[in-house]
Amino acid sequence: VTREVRRLDSRESANTAGRPQLIVTWVQPGGWAATGAGCGAPTPSMVGGGTIGIGGSLNLTIQGPAFTPALSLLNFFLQQPAAPIAPGCSFHLPFGSVSPGLRFLLGNGQNTDVLPIPANPSFVGLTLAAQGAVLDSAQALGFSLTNGLFAVVR
């Protein structure tokens, strides 16, 4: 195996579009951030909420077509890079993620899973990741996926 190391100084590149970039995204403890895009038509979404700290909860709300079966998938970290499962559709969690169960979106097209966080200081800094799936027979895979979500316990 041959290995080659090169130094690249972005100031030396005449092509500004080809310069390397470092993009850092972070989540403040007690906060959450959406990551990636969902897939399907219409594309469902997931938003976070709640008091994401010890003794609080992480609220995961899936938004999609009313009265549709849906589930939240959970893990402690995101799959980076996301795993493509179909053209334009990626799974943002490691395979083998768990779910609290199948739910039906309500008449307003939403359903919220509330995940309690124990009041134990050892949970401070814990990362939680989630993604939702909505059953959709019109899709080639039989379901649509939401964006991913990442949270840090305060």
CSV table of N, CA and C in Angstrom, one decimal:
chain,number,residue,atom,x,y,z
A,1,VAL,N,0.9,-1.2,0.0
A,1,VAL,CA,0.0,0.0,0.0
A,1,VAL,C,0.9,1.2,0.0
A,2,THR,N,0.7,2.1,-0.9
A,2,THR,CA,1.4,3.3,-1.0
A,2,THR,C,0.6,4.4,-0.4
A,3,ARG,N,1.2,5.2,0.4
A,3,ARG,CA,0.5,6.4,1.0
A,3,ARG,C,1.2,7.6,0.6
A,4,GLU,N,0.4,8.6,0.3
A,4,GLU,CA,1.0,9.9,-0.1
A,4,GLU,C,0.3,11.0,0.7
A,5,VAL,N,1.1,11.9,1.2
A,5,VAL,CA,0.6,13.0,1.9
A,5,VAL,C,0.9,14.3,1.2
A,6,ARG,N,-0.1,15.1,1.0
A,6,ARG,CA,0.1,16.4,0.3
A,6,ARG,C,-0.4,17.5,1.2
A,7,ARG,N,0.3,18.6,1.1
A,7,ARG,CA,-0.1,19.8,1.8
A,7,ARG,C,-0.9,20.7,0.8
A,8,LEU,N,-2.0,21.1,1.2
A,8,LEU,CA,-2.8,22.0,0.3
A,8,LEU,C,-3.1,23.2,1.1
A,9,ASP,N,-2.7,24.3,0.6
A,9,ASP,CA,-3.0,25.6,1.2
A,9,ASP,C,-4.0,26.3,0.3
A,10,SER,N,-5.2,26.6,0.9
A,10,SER,CA,-6.3,27.1,0.1
A,10,SER,C,-6.0,28.5,-0.5
A,11,ARG,N,-5.0,29.2,0.0
A,11,ARG,CA,-4.7,30.5,-0.6
A,11,ARG,C,-3.9,30.3,-1.9
A,12,GLU,N,-3.4,29.1,-2.1
A,12,GLU,CA,-2.7,28.8,-3.4
A,12,GLU,C,-3.6,28.4,-4.5
A,13,SER,N,-4.8,28.1,-4.2
A,13,SER,CA,-5.7,27.6,-5.2
A,13,SER,C,-6.3,28.8,-5.9
A,14,ALA,N,-6.2,28.8,-7.3
A,14,ALA,CA,-6.8,29.9,-8.1
A,14,ALA,C,-8.3,29.7,-8.2
A,15,ASN,N,-8.8,28.5,-8.0
A,15,ASN,CA,-10.2,28.2,-8.2
A,15,ASN,C,-10.8,28.3,-6.8
A,16,THR,N,-11.6,29.4,-6.5
A,16,THR,CA,-12.1,29.6,-5.2
A,16,THR,C,-13.2,28.6,-4.9
A,17,ALA,N,-13.9,28.1,-5.9
A,17,ALA,CA,-14.9,27.0,-5.6
A,17,ALA,C,-14.3,25.7,-5.2
A,18,GLY,N,-13.0,25.5,-5.6
A,18,GLY,CA,-12.4,24.2,-5.2
A,18,GLY,C,-11.6,24.3,-3.9
A,19,ARG,N,-11.6,25.4,-3.2
A,19,ARG,CA,-10.9,25.5,-2.0
A,19,ARG,C,-11.5,24.6,-0.9
A,20,PRO,N,-10.7,23.9,-0.1
A,20,PRO,CA,-11.3,23.1,1.0
A,20,PRO,C,-12.0,23.9,2.0
A,21,GLN,N,-13.0,23.3,2.6
A,21,GLN,CA,-13.8,24.0,3.6
A,21,GLN,C,-13.9,23.1,4.8
A,22,LEU,N,-14.0,23.8,6.0
A,22,LEU,CA,-14.3,23.1,7.2
A,22,LEU,C,-15.6,23.7,7.8
A,23,ILE,N,-16.6,22.9,7.8
A,23,ILE,CA,-17.9,23.4,8.4
A,23,ILE,C,-18.2,22.6,9.7
A,24,VAL,N,-18.4,23.4,10.7
A,24,VAL,CA,-18.6,22.8,12.0
A,24,VAL,C,-20.0,23.1,12.5
A,25,THR,N,-20.8,22.1,12.8
A,25,THR,CA,-22.1,22.2,13.3
A,25,THR,C,-22.1,21.6,14.7
A,26,TRP,N,-22.7,22.4,15.7
A,26,TRP,CA,-22.7,21.9,17.0
A,26,TRP,C,-24.0,22.2,17.6
A,27,VAL,N,-24.4,21.4,18.7
A,27,VAL,CA,-25.6,21.6,19.4
A,27,VAL,C,-25.3,21.9,20.8
A,28,GLN,N,-25.8,23.0,21.3
A,28,GLN,CA,-25.6,23.4,22.7
A,28,GLN,C,-26.3,22.5,23.6
A,29,PRO,N,-25.7,22.1,24.8
A,29,PRO,CA,-26.4,21.2,25.7
A,29,PRO,C,-27.8,21.8,26.1
A,30,GLY,N,-28.8,21.0,26.0
A,30,GLY,CA,-30.2,21.4,26.3
A,30,GLY,C,-30.9,21.8,25.0
A,31,GLY,N,-30.2,21.6,23.8
A,31,GLY,CA,-30.8,22.0,22.6
A,31,GLY,C,-30.9,20.8,21.6
A,32,TRP,N,-31.4,21.1,20.4
A,32,TRP,CA,-31.6,20.1,19.4
A,32,TRP,C,-31.4,20.7,18.0
A,33,ALA,N,-31.0,19.9,17.1
A,33,ALA,CA,-30.9,20.4,15.7
A,33,ALA,C,-31.4,19.4,14.7
A,34,ALA,N,-32.0,19.8,13.6
A,34,ALA,CA,-32.4,18.9,12.5
A,34,ALA,C,-31.1,18.7,11.7
A,35,THR,N,-31.1,17.5,11.1
A,35,THR,CA,-29.9,17.2,10.2
A,35,THR,C,-30.5,16.5,9.0
A,36,GLY,N,-29.9,16.8,7.8
A,36,GLY,CA,-30.3,16.1,6.6
A,36,GLY,C,-31.7,16.4,6.2
A,37,ALA,N,-32.1,15.8,5.1
A,37,ALA,CA,-33.5,16.0,4.6
A,37,ALA,C,-34.3,14.7,4.7
A,38,GLY,N,-35.6,14.9,4.7
A,38,GLY,CA,-36.5,13.7,4.7
A,38,GLY,C,-36.7,13.3,3.2
A,39,CYS,N,-37.5,12.3,3.0
A,39,CYS,CA,-37.8,11.9,1.6
A,39,CYS,C,-39.2,11.4,1.5
A,40,GLY,N,-39.8,11.5,0.3
A,40,GLY,CA,-41.2,11.1,0.1
A,40,GLY,C,-41.9,12.3,-0.4
A,41,ALA,N,-43.1,12.1,-0.8
A,41,ALA,CA,-44.0,13.2,-1.2
A,41,ALA,C,-45.4,13.0,-0.7
A,42,PRO,N,-45.9,13.8,0.2
A,42,PRO,CA,-45.2,14.9,0.8
A,42,PRO,C,-44.1,14.4,1.8
A,43,THR,N,-43.1,15.2,2.0
A,43,THR,CA,-42.0,14.8,2.9
A,43,THR,C,-42.4,15.1,4.3
A,44,PRO,N,-42.4,14.1,5.2
A,44,PRO,CA,-42.7,14.3,6.6
A,44,PRO,C,-41.5,15.0,7.3
A,45,SER,N,-41.7,15.6,8.4
A,45,SER,CA,-40.6,16.2,9.2
A,45,SER,C,-40.7,15.9,10.6
A,46,MET,N,-39.5,16.1,11.3
A,46,MET,CA,-39.5,15.8,12.8
A,46,MET,C,-38.9,17.1,13.4
A,47,VAL,N,-39.5,17.5,14.5
A,47,VAL,CA,-39.0,18.6,15.3
A,47,VAL,C,-38.8,18.2,16.7
A,48,GLY,N,-37.9,18.8,17.4
A,48,GLY,CA,-37.7,18.5,18.8
A,48,GLY,C,-38.3,19.6,19.7
A,49,GLY,N,-38.3,19.3,21.0
A,49,GLY,CA,-38.9,20.2,22.0
A,49,GLY,C,-38.7,19.6,23.4
A,50,GLY,N,-39.3,20.3,24.3
A,50,GLY,CA,-39.2,19.9,25.7
A,50,GLY,C,-38.1,20.5,26.4
A,51,THR,N,-37.9,20.2,27.7
A,51,THR,CA,-36.8,20.6,28.5
A,51,THR,C,-35.8,19.5,28.4
A,52,ILE,N,-34.8,19.6,27.5
A,52,ILE,CA,-33.8,18.6,27.3
A,52,ILE,C,-32.7,18.6,28.3
A,53,GLY,N,-33.0,18.3,29.5
A,53,GLY,CA,-32.1,18.3,30.6
A,53,GLY,C,-32.5,17.2,31.6
A,54,ILE,N,-31.6,16.9,32.6
A,54,ILE,CA,-31.9,15.9,33.6
A,54,ILE,C,-33.2,16.3,34.3
A,55,GLY,N,-34.1,15.3,34.4
A,55,GLY,CA,-35.4,15.5,35.0
A,55,GLY,C,-36.5,16.1,34.0
A,56,GLY,N,-36.0,16.3,32.8
A,56,GLY,CA,-37.0,16.9,31.8
A,56,GLY,C,-37.3,15.8,30.8
A,57,SER,N,-37.5,16.2,29.5
A,57,SER,CA,-37.9,15.3,28.5
A,57,SER,C,-37.5,15.8,27.1
A,58,LEU,N,-37.3,14.9,26.2
A,58,LEU,CA,-37.1,15.2,24.8
A,58,LEU,C,-38.4,14.9,24.1
A,59,ASN,N,-39.1,15.9,23.5
A,59,ASN,CA,-40.3,15.7,22.8
A,59,ASN,C,-40.0,15.6,21.3
A,60,LEU,N,-40.4,14.5,20.6
A,60,LEU,CA,-40.2,14.3,19.2
A,60,LEU,C,-41.5,14.4,18.5
A,61,THR,N,-41.7,15.4,17.7
A,61,THR,CA,-42.9,15.5,17.0
A,61,THR,C,-42.8,15.2,15.5
A,62,ILE,N,-43.5,14.3,15.0
A,62,ILE,CA,-43.5,13.9,13.6
A,62,ILE,C,-44.7,14.7,12.9
A,63,GLN,N,-44.4,15.3,11.8
A,63,GLN,CA,-45.5,16.0,11.0
A,63,GLN,C,-45.6,15.4,9.7
A,64,GLY,N,-46.8,15.0,9.3
A,64,GLY,CA,-47.0,14.4,8.0
A,64,GLY,C,-48.5,14.3,7.7
A,65,PRO,N,-48.9,13.5,6.7
A,65,PRO,CA,-50.3,13.4,6.4
A,65,PRO,C,-51.1,12.9,7.6
A,66,ALA,N,-52.3,13.5,7.8
A,66,ALA,CA,-53.2,13.1,8.9
A,66,ALA,C,-53.6,11.6,8.8
A,67,PHE,N,-53.7,11.0,10.0
A,67,PHE,CA,-54.1,9.7,10.2
A,67,PHE,C,-53.2,8.6,9.6
A,68,THR,N,-52.0,8.9,9.4
A,68,THR,CA,-51.0,8.0,8.8
A,68,THR,C,-50.2,7.3,9.9
A,69,PRO,N,-50.0,6.0,9.8
A,69,PRO,CA,-49.1,5.3,10.8
A,69,PRO,C,-47.7,5.8,10.7
A,70,ALA,N,-47.1,6.0,11.8
A,70,ALA,CA,-45.7,6.6,11.9
A,70,ALA,C,-45.0,6.0,13.1
A,71,LEU,N,-43.7,6.1,13.1
A,71,LEU,CA,-42.9,5.7,14.3
A,71,LEU,C,-41.6,6.6,14.3
A,72,SER,N,-41.2,6.8,15.6
A,72,SER,CA,-39.9,7.5,15.8
A,72,SER,C,-38.9,6.4,16.1
A,73,LEU,N,-37.7,6.6,15.5
A,73,LEU,CA,-36.6,5.7,15.7
A,73,LEU,C,-35.6,6.4,16.5
A,74,LEU,N,-34.9,5.7,17.5
A,74,LEU,CA,-34.0,6.4,18.4
A,74,LEU,C,-32.7,5.7,18.5
A,75,ASN,N,-31.6,6.5,18.8
A,75,ASN,CA,-30.3,6.0,19.0
A,75,ASN,C,-29.5,7.0,19.8
A,76,PHE,N,-28.3,6.7,20.1
A,76,PHE,CA,-27.5,7.6,20.9
A,76,PHE,C,-26.6,8.5,20.0
A,77,PHE,N,-26.5,8.2,18.7
A,77,PHE,CA,-25.7,8.9,17.8
A,77,PHE,C,-26.3,8.8,16.4
A,78,LEU,N,-25.8,9.8,15.5
A,78,LEU,CA,-26.2,9.8,14.1
A,78,LEU,C,-25.3,8.9,13.3
A,79,GLN,N,-25.8,8.4,12.2
A,79,GLN,CA,-24.9,7.7,11.2
A,79,GLN,C,-24.3,8.8,10.3
A,80,GLN,N,-23.0,8.9,10.4
A,80,GLN,CA,-22.3,9.9,9.5
A,80,GLN,C,-21.3,9.2,8.7
A,81,PRO,N,-21.4,9.3,7.4
A,81,PRO,CA,-22.4,9.9,6.6
A,81,PRO,C,-23.7,9.1,6.7
A,82,ALA,N,-24.8,9.7,6.4
A,82,ALA,CA,-26.1,9.0,6.4
A,82,ALA,C,-26.1,7.9,5.3
A,83,ALA,N,-26.8,6.8,5.6
A,83,ALA,CA,-26.8,5.7,4.7
A,83,ALA,C,-27.9,5.9,3.6
A,84,PRO,N,-27.5,5.9,2.3
A,84,PRO,CA,-28.5,6.1,1.3
A,84,PRO,C,-29.3,4.7,1.1
A,85,ILE,N,-30.6,4.8,1.2
A,85,ILE,CA,-31.4,3.6,1.0
A,85,ILE,C,-32.2,3.6,-0.3
A,86,ALA,N,-32.2,4.7,-0.9
A,86,ALA,CA,-32.9,4.9,-2.2
A,86,ALA,C,-32.4,6.2,-2.8
A,87,PRO,N,-32.5,6.5,-4.1
A,87,PRO,CA,-32.1,7.8,-4.6
A,87,PRO,C,-32.8,8.9,-3.9
A,88,GLY,N,-32.1,9.8,-3.4
A,88,GLY,CA,-32.6,11.0,-2.7
A,88,GLY,C,-33.2,10.7,-1.3
A,89,CYS,N,-32.9,9.5,-0.7
A,89,CYS,CA,-33.5,9.1,0.5
A,89,CYS,C,-32.4,8.5,1.4
A,90,SER,N,-32.1,9.0,2.6
A,90,SER,CA,-31.1,8.6,3.4
A,90,SER,C,-31.6,8.3,4.8
A,91,PHE,N,-30.9,7.3,5.4
A,91,PHE,CA,-31.3,6.9,6.8
A,91,PHE,C,-30.2,7.5,7.7
A,92,HIS,N,-30.5,8.4,8.6
A,92,HIS,CA,-29.6,9.1,9.4
A,92,HIS,C,-29.2,8.4,10.7
A,93,LEU,N,-29.7,7.3,11.0
A,93,LEU,CA,-29.4,6.6,12.2
A,93,LEU,C,-28.7,5.3,11.9
A,94,PRO,N,-27.9,4.7,12.8
A,94,PRO,CA,-27.4,3.4,12.6
A,94,PRO,C,-28.5,2.3,12.5
A,95,PHE,N,-28.3,1.3,11.7
A,95,PHE,CA,-29.3,0.3,11.6
A,95,PHE,C,-29.4,-0.4,12.9
A,96,GLY,N,-30.6,-0.8,13.3
A,96,GLY,CA,-30.7,-1.5,14.6
A,96,GLY,C,-31.2,-0.5,15.7
A,97,SER,N,-31.6,0.7,15.3
A,97,SER,CA,-32.2,1.7,16.2
A,97,SER,C,-33.5,1.2,16.7
A,98,VAL,N,-33.9,1.7,17.9
A,98,VAL,CA,-35.1,1.3,18.5
A,98,VAL,C,-36.3,2.2,18.4
A,99,SER,N,-37.5,1.8,18.6
A,99,SER,CA,-38.7,2.6,18.5
A,99,SER,C,-39.6,2.4,19.7
A,100,PRO,N,-40.2,3.4,20.2
A,100,PRO,CA,-41.2,3.2,21.3
A,100,PRO,C,-42.5,2.6,20.8
A,101,GLY,N,-42.7,2.5,19.5
A,101,GLY,CA,-43.9,1.8,18.9
A,101,GLY,C,-44.5,2.6,17.8
A,102,LEU,N,-45.4,2.0,17.1
A,102,LEU,CA,-46.1,2.6,16.0
A,102,LEU,C,-47.2,3.5,16.5
A,103,ARG,N,-47.3,4.6,16.0
A,103,ARG,CA,-48.4,5.6,16.3
A,103,ARG,C,-49.1,6.0,15.1
A,104,PHE,N,-50.3,6.6,15.3
A,104,PHE,CA,-51.0,7.2,14.1
A,104,PHE,C,-50.9,8.8,14.3
A,105,LEU,N,-50.6,9.4,13.2
A,105,LEU,CA,-50.6,10.9,13.2
A,105,LEU,C,-52.0,11.3,13.4
A,106,LEU,N,-52.2,12.3,14.2
A,106,LEU,CA,-53.6,12.8,14.5
A,106,LEU,C,-54.2,13.6,13.3
A,107,GLY,N,-55.4,14.1,13.5
A,107,GLY,CA,-56.1,14.8,12.4
A,107,GLY,C,-55.3,16.1,12.0
A,108,ASN,N,-54.5,16.6,12.8
A,108,ASN,CA,-53.7,17.8,12.5
A,108,ASN,C,-52.3,17.4,11.8
A,109,GLY,N,-52.1,16.0,11.6
A,109,GLY,CA,-50.9,15.5,10.9
A,109,GLY,C,-49.7,15.5,11.8
A,110,GLN,N,-49.9,15.5,13.2
A,110,GLN,CA,-48.8,15.5,14.1
A,110,GLN,C,-49.0,14.4,15.1
A,111,ASN,N,-47.9,13.9,15.7
A,111,ASN,CA,-47.9,13.1,16.9
A,111,ASN,C,-46.6,13.3,17.6
A,112,THR,N,-46.6,13.3,18.9
A,112,THR,CA,-45.4,13.6,19.7
A,112,THR,C,-45.1,12.4,20.6
A,113,ASP,N,-43.9,12.0,20.6
A,113,ASP,CA,-43.4,11.0,21.5
A,113,ASP,C,-42.6,11.8,22.6
A,114,VAL,N,-42.9,11.6,23.9
A,114,VAL,CA,-42.2,12.2,25.0
A,114,VAL,C,-41.3,11.2,25.6
A,115,LEU,N,-40.0,11.5,25.6
A,115,LEU,CA,-39.0,10.7,26.1
A,115,LEU,C,-38.5,11.3,27.4
A,116,PRO,N,-38.9,10.7,28.6
A,116,PRO,CA,-38.4,11.3,29.9
A,116,PRO,C,-36.9,11.1,30.0
A,117,ILE,N,-36.2,12.1,30.6
A,117,ILE,CA,-34.8,12.0,30.9
A,117,ILE,C,-34.7,11.9,32.4
A,118,PRO,N,-34.1,10.8,32.9
A,118,PRO,CA,-33.9,10.7,34.4
A,118,PRO,C,-33.2,11.8,35.0
A,119,ALA,N,-33.6,12.1,36.3
A,119,ALA,CA,-33.0,13.2,37.0
A,119,ALA,C,-31.7,12.7,37.7
A,120,ASN,N,-30.8,12.3,36.9
A,120,ASN,CA,-29.5,11.7,37.3
A,120,ASN,C,-28.4,12.5,36.6
A,121,PRO,N,-27.4,13.1,37.4
A,121,PRO,CA,-26.4,14.0,36.8
A,121,PRO,C,-25.5,13.2,35.8
A,122,SER,N,-25.5,11.9,35.8
A,122,SER,CA,-24.7,11.1,34.9
A,122,SER,C,-25.2,11.2,33.4
A,123,PHE,N,-26.4,11.7,33.3
A,123,PHE,CA,-27.0,11.9,31.9
A,123,PHE,C,-26.6,13.2,31.2
A,124,VAL,N,-26.0,14.1,32.0
A,124,VAL,CA,-25.6,15.4,31.4
A,124,VAL,C,-24.6,15.1,30.3
A,125,GLY,N,-24.8,15.7,29.1
A,125,GLY,CA,-23.9,15.5,28.0
A,125,GLY,C,-24.3,14.3,27.1
A,126,LEU,N,-25.3,13.5,27.5
A,126,LEU,CA,-25.7,12.4,26.7
A,126,LEU,C,-26.3,12.9,25.4
A,127,THR,N,-25.9,12.2,24.3
A,127,THR,CA,-26.4,12.6,23.0
A,127,THR,C,-27.6,11.7,22.6
A,128,LEU,N,-28.6,12.2,22.0
A,128,LEU,CA,-29.7,11.4,21.5
A,128,LEU,C,-30.0,11.8,20.0
A,129,ALA,N,-30.3,10.8,19.2
A,129,ALA,CA,-30.5,11.0,17.8
A,129,ALA,C,-31.9,10.3,17.5
A,130,ALA,N,-32.6,10.9,16.5
A,130,ALA,CA,-33.9,10.3,16.1
A,130,ALA,C,-34.2,10.6,14.7
A,131,GLN,N,-35.0,9.8,14.1
A,131,GLN,CA,-35.6,10.0,12.8
A,131,GLN,C,-36.9,9.3,12.7
A,132,GLY,N,-37.8,9.9,12.0
A,132,GLY,CA,-39.2,9.3,11.9
A,132,GLY,C,-39.4,8.6,10.6
A,133,ALA,N,-40.3,7.6,10.6
A,133,ALA,CA,-40.8,7.0,9.4
A,133,ALA,C,-42.3,7.0,9.3
A,134,VAL,N,-42.8,7.3,8.2
A,134,VAL,CA,-44.3,7.3,8.0
A,134,VAL,C,-44.6,6.3,6.9
A,135,LEU,N,-45.5,5.4,7.2
A,135,LEU,CA,-45.9,4.4,6.2
A,135,LEU,C,-46.6,5.1,5.1
A,136,ASP,N,-46.2,4.8,3.8
A,136,ASP,CA,-46.7,5.5,2.7
A,136,ASP,C,-46.7,4.5,1.5
A,137,SER,N,-47.8,3.9,1.1
A,137,SER,CA,-47.9,2.9,0.1
A,137,SER,C,-47.6,3.5,-1.3
A,138,ALA,N,-47.7,4.9,-1.4
A,138,ALA,CA,-47.4,5.5,-2.7
A,138,ALA,C,-45.9,5.5,-3.0
A,139,GLN,N,-45.0,5.3,-2.0
A,139,GLN,CA,-43.6,5.3,-2.1
A,139,GLN,C,-43.1,3.9,-2.5
A,140,ALA,N,-42.0,3.9,-3.3
A,140,ALA,CA,-41.4,2.6,-3.7
A,140,ALA,C,-41.0,1.8,-2.6
A,141,LEU,N,-40.5,2.4,-1.5
A,141,LEU,CA,-40.0,1.6,-0.3
A,141,LEU,C,-41.2,1.3,0.6
A,142,GLY,N,-42.4,1.9,0.4
A,142,GLY,CA,-43.5,1.7,1.3
A,142,GLY,C,-43.5,2.6,2.5
A,143,PHE,N,-42.6,3.5,2.6
A,143,PHE,CA,-42.5,4.5,3.7
A,143,PHE,C,-41.8,5.7,3.2
A,144,SER,N,-42.0,6.8,4.0
A,144,SER,CA,-41.3,8.1,3.8
A,144,SER,C,-40.5,8.3,5.1
A,145,LEU,N,-39.3,9.0,5.0
A,145,LEU,CA,-38.5,9.3,6.2
A,145,LEU,C,-38.5,10.8,6.4
A,146,THR,N,-38.4,11.1,7.7
A,146,THR,CA,-38.2,12.5,8.1
A,146,THR,C,-36.8,12.9,8.1
A,147,ASN,N,-36.5,14.1,8.4
A,147,ASN,CA,-35.1,14.5,8.6
A,147,ASN,C,-34.6,13.8,9.9
A,148,GLY,N,-33.3,13.9,10.1
A,148,GLY,CA,-32.7,13.4,11.3
A,148,GLY,C,-32.8,14.5,12.4
A,149,LEU,N,-32.6,14.1,13.6
A,149,LEU,CA,-32.7,15.1,14.7
A,149,LEU,C,-31.6,14.7,15.7
A,150,PHE,N,-30.9,15.6,16.3
A,150,PHE,CA,-29.8,15.4,17.2
A,150,PHE,C,-30.0,16.3,18.4
A,151,ALA,N,-29.9,15.7,19.6
A,151,ALA,CA,-30.0,16.5,20.9
A,151,ALA,C,-29.0,16.2,21.9
A,152,VAL,N,-28.7,17.2,22.7
A,152,VAL,CA,-27.7,17.0,23.8
A,152,VAL,C,-28.3,17.3,25.1
A,153,VAL,N,-28.3,16.4,26.1
A,153,VAL,CA,-28.9,16.6,27.4
A,153,VAL,C,-28.1,17.6,28.2
A,154,ARG,N,-28.8,18.5,28.9
A,154,ARG,CA,-28.1,19.5,29.7
A,154,ARG,C,-28.3,19.1,31.2
